[in-house]
Coordinates of C-alpha atoms and ligand atoms in Angstrom, one line a residue:
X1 CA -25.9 1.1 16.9
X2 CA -26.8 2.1 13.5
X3 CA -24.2 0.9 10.5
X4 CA -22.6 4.3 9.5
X5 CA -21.8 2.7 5.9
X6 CA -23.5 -0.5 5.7
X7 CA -22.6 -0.3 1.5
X8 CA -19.0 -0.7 2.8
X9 CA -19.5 -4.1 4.3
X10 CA -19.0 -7.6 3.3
X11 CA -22.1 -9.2 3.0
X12 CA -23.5 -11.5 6.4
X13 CA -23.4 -14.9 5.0
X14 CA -26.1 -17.8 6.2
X15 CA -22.5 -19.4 7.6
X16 CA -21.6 -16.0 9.1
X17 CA -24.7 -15.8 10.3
X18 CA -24.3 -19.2 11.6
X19 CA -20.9 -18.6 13.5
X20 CA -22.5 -15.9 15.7
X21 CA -23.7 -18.7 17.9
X22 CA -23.4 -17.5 21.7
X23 CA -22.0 -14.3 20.0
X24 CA -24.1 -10.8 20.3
X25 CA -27.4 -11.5 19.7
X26 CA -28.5 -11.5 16.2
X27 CA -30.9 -9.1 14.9
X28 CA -33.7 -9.7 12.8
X29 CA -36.7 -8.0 11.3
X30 CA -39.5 -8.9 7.9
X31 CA -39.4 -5.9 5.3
X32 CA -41.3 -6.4 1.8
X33 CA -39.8 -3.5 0.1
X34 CA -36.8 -1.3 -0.4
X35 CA -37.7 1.7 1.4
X36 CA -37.5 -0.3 4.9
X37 CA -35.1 -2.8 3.7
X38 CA -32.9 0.0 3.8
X39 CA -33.6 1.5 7.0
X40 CA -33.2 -2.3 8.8
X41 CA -29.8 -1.9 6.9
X42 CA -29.1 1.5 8.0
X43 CA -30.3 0.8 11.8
X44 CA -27.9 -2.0 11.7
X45 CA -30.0 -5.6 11.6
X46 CA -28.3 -9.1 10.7
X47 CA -31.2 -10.5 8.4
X48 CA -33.5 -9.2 6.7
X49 CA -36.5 -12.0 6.1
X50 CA -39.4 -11.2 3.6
X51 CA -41.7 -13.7 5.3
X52 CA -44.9 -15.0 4.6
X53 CA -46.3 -12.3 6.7
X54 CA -46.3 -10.3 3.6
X55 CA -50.2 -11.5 3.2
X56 CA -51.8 -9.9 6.1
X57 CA -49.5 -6.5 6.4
X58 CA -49.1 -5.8 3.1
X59 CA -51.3 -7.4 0.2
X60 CA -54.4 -7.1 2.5
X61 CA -54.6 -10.9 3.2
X62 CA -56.6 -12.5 6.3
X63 CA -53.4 -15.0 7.0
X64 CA -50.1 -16.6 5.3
X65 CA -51.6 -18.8 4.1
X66 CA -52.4 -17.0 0.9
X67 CA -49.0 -15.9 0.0
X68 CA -47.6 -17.1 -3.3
X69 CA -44.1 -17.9 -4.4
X70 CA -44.5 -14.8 -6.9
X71 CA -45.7 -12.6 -4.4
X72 CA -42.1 -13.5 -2.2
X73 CA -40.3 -13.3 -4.8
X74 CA -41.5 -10.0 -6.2
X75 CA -41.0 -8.3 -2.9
X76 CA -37.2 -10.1 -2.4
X77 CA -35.8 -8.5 -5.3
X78 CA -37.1 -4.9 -4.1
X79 CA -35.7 -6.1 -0.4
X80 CA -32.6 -7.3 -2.4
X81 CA -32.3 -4.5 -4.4
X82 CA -31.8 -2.2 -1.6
X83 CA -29.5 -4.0 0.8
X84 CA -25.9 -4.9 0.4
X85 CA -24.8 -6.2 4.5
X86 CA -27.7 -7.8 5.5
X87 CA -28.7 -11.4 5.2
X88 CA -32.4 -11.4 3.3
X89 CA -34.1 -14.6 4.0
X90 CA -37.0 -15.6 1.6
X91 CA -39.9 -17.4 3.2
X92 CA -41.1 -20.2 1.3
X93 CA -45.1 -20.2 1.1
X94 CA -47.6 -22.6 2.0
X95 CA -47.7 -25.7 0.1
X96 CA -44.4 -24.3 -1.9
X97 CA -42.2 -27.4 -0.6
X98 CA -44.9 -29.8 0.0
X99 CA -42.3 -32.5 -2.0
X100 CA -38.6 -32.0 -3.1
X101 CA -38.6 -31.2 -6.0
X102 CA -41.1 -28.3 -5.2
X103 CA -38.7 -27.0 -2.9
X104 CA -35.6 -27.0 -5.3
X105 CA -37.7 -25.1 -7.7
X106 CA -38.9 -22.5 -5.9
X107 CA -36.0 -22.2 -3.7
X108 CA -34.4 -21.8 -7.0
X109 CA -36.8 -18.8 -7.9
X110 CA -36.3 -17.2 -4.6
X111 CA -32.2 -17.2 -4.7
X112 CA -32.3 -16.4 -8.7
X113 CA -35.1 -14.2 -9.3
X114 CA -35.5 -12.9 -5.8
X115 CA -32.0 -12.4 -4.7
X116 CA -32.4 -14.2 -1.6
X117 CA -29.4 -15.9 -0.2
X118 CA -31.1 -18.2 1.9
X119 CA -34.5 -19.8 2.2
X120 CA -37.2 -20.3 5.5
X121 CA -39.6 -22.9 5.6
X122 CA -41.7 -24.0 8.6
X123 CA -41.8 -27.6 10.4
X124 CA -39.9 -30.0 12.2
X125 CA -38.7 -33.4 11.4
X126 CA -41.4 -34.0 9.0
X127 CA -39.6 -31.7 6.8
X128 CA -36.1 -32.5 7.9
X129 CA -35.8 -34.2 4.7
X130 CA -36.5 -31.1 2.2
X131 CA -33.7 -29.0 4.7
X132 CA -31.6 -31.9 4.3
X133 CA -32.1 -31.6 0.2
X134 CA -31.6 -28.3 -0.2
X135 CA -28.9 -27.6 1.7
X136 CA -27.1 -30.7 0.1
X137 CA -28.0 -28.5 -3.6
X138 CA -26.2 -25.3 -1.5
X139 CA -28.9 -24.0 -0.7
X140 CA -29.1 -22.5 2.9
X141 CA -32.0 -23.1 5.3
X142 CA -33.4 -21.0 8.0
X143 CA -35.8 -23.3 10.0
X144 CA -38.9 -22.3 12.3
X145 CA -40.5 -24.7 14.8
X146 CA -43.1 -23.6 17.3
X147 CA -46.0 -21.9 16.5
X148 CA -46.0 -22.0 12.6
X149 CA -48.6 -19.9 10.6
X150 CA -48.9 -21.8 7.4
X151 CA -50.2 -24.8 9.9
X152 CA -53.2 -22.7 11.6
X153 CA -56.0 -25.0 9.6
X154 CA -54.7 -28.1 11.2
X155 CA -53.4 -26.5 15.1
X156 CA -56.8 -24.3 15.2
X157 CA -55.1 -20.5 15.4
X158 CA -52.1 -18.9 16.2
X159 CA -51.8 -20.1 19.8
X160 CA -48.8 -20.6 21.7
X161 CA -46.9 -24.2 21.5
X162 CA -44.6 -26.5 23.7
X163 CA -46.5 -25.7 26.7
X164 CA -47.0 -29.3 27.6
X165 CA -44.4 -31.9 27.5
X166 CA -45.4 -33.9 24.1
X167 CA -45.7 -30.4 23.0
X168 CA -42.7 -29.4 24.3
X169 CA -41.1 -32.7 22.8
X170 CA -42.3 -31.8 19.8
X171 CA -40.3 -28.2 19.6
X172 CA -37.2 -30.1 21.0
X173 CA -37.2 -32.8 18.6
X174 CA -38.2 -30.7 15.3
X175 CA -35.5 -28.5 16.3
X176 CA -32.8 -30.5 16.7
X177 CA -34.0 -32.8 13.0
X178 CA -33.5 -29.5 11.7
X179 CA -30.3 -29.1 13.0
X180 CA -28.8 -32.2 11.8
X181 CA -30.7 -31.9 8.5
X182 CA -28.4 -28.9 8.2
X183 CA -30.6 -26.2 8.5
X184 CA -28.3 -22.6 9.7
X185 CA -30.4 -21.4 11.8
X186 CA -34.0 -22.2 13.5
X187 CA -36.9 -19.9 14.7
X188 CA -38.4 -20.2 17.6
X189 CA -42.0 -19.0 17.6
X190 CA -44.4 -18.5 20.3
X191 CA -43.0 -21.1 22.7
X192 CA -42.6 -20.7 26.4
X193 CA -39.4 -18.6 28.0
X194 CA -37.7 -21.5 29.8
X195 CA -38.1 -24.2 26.7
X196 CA -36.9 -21.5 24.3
X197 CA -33.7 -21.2 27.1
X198 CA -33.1 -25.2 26.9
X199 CA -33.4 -25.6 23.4
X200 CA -30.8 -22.8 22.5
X201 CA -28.2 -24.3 24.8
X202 CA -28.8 -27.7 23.4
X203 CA -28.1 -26.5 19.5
X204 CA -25.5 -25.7 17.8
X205 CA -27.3 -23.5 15.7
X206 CA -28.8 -20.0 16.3
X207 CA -32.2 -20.1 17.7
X208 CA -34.1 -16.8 16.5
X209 CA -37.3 -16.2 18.9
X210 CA -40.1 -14.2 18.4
X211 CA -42.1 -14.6 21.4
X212 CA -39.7 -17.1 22.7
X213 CA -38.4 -14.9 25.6
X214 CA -34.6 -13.4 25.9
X215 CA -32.3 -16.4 25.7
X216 CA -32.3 -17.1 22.2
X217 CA -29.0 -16.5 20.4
X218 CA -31.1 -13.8 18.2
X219 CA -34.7 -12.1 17.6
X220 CA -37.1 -11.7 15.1
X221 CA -40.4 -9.3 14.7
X222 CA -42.7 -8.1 12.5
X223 CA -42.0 -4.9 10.9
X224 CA -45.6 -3.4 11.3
X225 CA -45.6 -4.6 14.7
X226 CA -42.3 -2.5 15.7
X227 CA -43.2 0.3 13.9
X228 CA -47.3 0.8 14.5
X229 CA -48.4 -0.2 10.8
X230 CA -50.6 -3.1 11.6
X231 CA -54.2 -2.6 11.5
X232 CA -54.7 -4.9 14.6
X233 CA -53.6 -4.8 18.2
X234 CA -49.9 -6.4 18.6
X235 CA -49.4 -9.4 19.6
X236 CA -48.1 -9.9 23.1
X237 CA -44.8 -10.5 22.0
X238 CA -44.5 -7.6 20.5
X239 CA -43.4 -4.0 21.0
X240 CA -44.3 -1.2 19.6
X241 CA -41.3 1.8 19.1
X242 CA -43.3 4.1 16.9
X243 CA -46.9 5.1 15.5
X244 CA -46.2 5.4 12.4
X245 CA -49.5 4.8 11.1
X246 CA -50.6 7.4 13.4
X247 CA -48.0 9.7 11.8
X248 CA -48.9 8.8 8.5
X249 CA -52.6 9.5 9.0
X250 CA -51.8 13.1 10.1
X251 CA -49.6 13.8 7.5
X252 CA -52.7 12.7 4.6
X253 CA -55.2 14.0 6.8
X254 CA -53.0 17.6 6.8
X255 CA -52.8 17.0 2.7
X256 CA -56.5 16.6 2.2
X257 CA -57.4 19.6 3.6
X258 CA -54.7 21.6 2.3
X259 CA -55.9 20.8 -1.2
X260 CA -59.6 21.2 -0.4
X261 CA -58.8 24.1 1.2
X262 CA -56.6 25.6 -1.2
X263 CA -53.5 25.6 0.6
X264 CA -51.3 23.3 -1.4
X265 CA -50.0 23.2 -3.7
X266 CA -48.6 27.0 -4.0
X267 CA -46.7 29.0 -6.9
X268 CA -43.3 27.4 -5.7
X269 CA -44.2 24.0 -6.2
X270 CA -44.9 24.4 -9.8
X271 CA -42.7 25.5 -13.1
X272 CA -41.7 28.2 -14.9
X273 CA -43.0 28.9 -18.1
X274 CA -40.9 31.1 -20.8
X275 CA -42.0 34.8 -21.2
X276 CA -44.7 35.1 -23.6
X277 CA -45.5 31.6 -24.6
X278 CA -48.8 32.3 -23.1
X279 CA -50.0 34.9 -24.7
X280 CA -49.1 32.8 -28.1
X281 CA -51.5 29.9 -27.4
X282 CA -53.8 29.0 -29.6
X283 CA -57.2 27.5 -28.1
X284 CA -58.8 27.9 -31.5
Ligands
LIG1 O1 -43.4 -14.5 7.9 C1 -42.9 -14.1 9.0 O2 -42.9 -12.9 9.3 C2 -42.3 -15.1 9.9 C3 -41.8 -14.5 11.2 C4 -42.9 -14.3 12.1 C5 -40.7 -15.4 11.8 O3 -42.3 -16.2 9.6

């Protein structure tokens, strides 16, 4: 149900967020600017995560991977700016953690100059260690095991993971060092239905899927996915409520040919002029 006055509310907390373990499930969404930031508010979401996904459905990148830490927190504060309820999550790029210290200082830039109140990055136990730093500095950590974008150079693609035991391990184990490491929350991407099942009733924390089937304790999707703005078919996981590029391409289509045709704009679209201020121009 959409938030009637979402202004009204007390911000959702990374520890509120937290507590809704085995609650309702917990809805998530990406948005990069204000206009849909508010409309996620409005439509009622839990968190709001300007994600690295940024690159290909907005800045006209191939992949993730080219996202910077500027370009997250650029589109944070216009996410930040227009939210009050919501949880906003800001990813932290490729390579953007890669050592401690890395991740203090752009975590830093994301909560102070972005206005995010709590921070993703993508891995398992091999990052436990940067969760386990930040959140000791306050600040908090969404985690996201599975298939990770920012790792598509070394796995070969976006392809499904966990779908063999040592893969399967692997999303078991990463999740749970992320757990301990203090991370609020962890994001389940691309893995199959059943190991998505077992791993939320074995944590403590929330498990988030996208493309992780219906027993997590929350979901996440793309924005243009949901809402038909992706210039590529959607991903299975996916669906699609709306064509709103479809809608969109009507509506510019309709413009350009009522200005080549004369149509728009008209008389009442423009401004009055005092009497006789005309005729006094000088064009001399
Ligand atoms: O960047 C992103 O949009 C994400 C989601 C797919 C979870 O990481």
């Amino acid at each position: 149900m959409a938030h009637e006055a979402a202004s009204s509310e007390a911000p959702l907390t990374a520890s509120g967020f937290r507590a809704r373990k085995g609650g309702p499930p917990l809805v998530c969404v990406t948005a990069y600017d204000a206009p849909f930031a508010r409309l996620a508010e409005q439509a009622g979401v839990d968190g709001i995560l300007v994600g690295d996904s940024l690159g290909p459905n907005v800045l006209g990148h191939a992949r993730e991977l080219h996202v910077t830490v500027d370009d997250i927190v650029h589109h944070a504060a216009a996410v930040t700016r227009a939210v009050s309820a919501t949880l906003v999550i800001g990813d932290l790029p490729f390579m953007s953690y890669a050592t401690l210290d890395d991740a203090l200082h752009n975590a830093a830039r994301l909560v102070r100059d972005g206005g995010a109140t709590a921070v993703k990055l993508e891995g398992g136990a091999e990052v436990a260690g940067i969760t386990e730093g930040l959140t000791a500095r306050g600040v908090p950590v969404m985690a996201h095991v599975g298939l990770t974008p920012q790792s598509v150079l070394a796995t070969g693609g976006y392809l499904a993971q966990g779908v063999n035991l040592a893969g399967a391990q692997r999303v078991v184990d990463g999740a749970r060092a992320q757990e301990a490491a203090g991370a609020f929350a962890v994001v389940l991407e691309a893995i199959p239905v059943r190991l998505a099942a077992v791993v939320t009733e074995h944590l403590s924390i929330p498990t988030i899927g996208i493309g992780a089937g219906p027993n997590c304790d929350g979901q996440i999707q793309v924005l243009h996915d949901l809402l038909g703005l992706a210039d590529r078919p959607p991903p299975r996981h996916t669906r699609r409520y709306t064509d709103l590029a479809g809608a969109a391409l009507e509506a510019l289509t309709q413009y350009c040919d009522e200005v080549t045709q004369g149509a728009f704009p008209s008389v009442e679209h423009g401004f009055k002029i005092r009497r006789g201020v005309i005729d006094r121009l000088s064009f001399d």
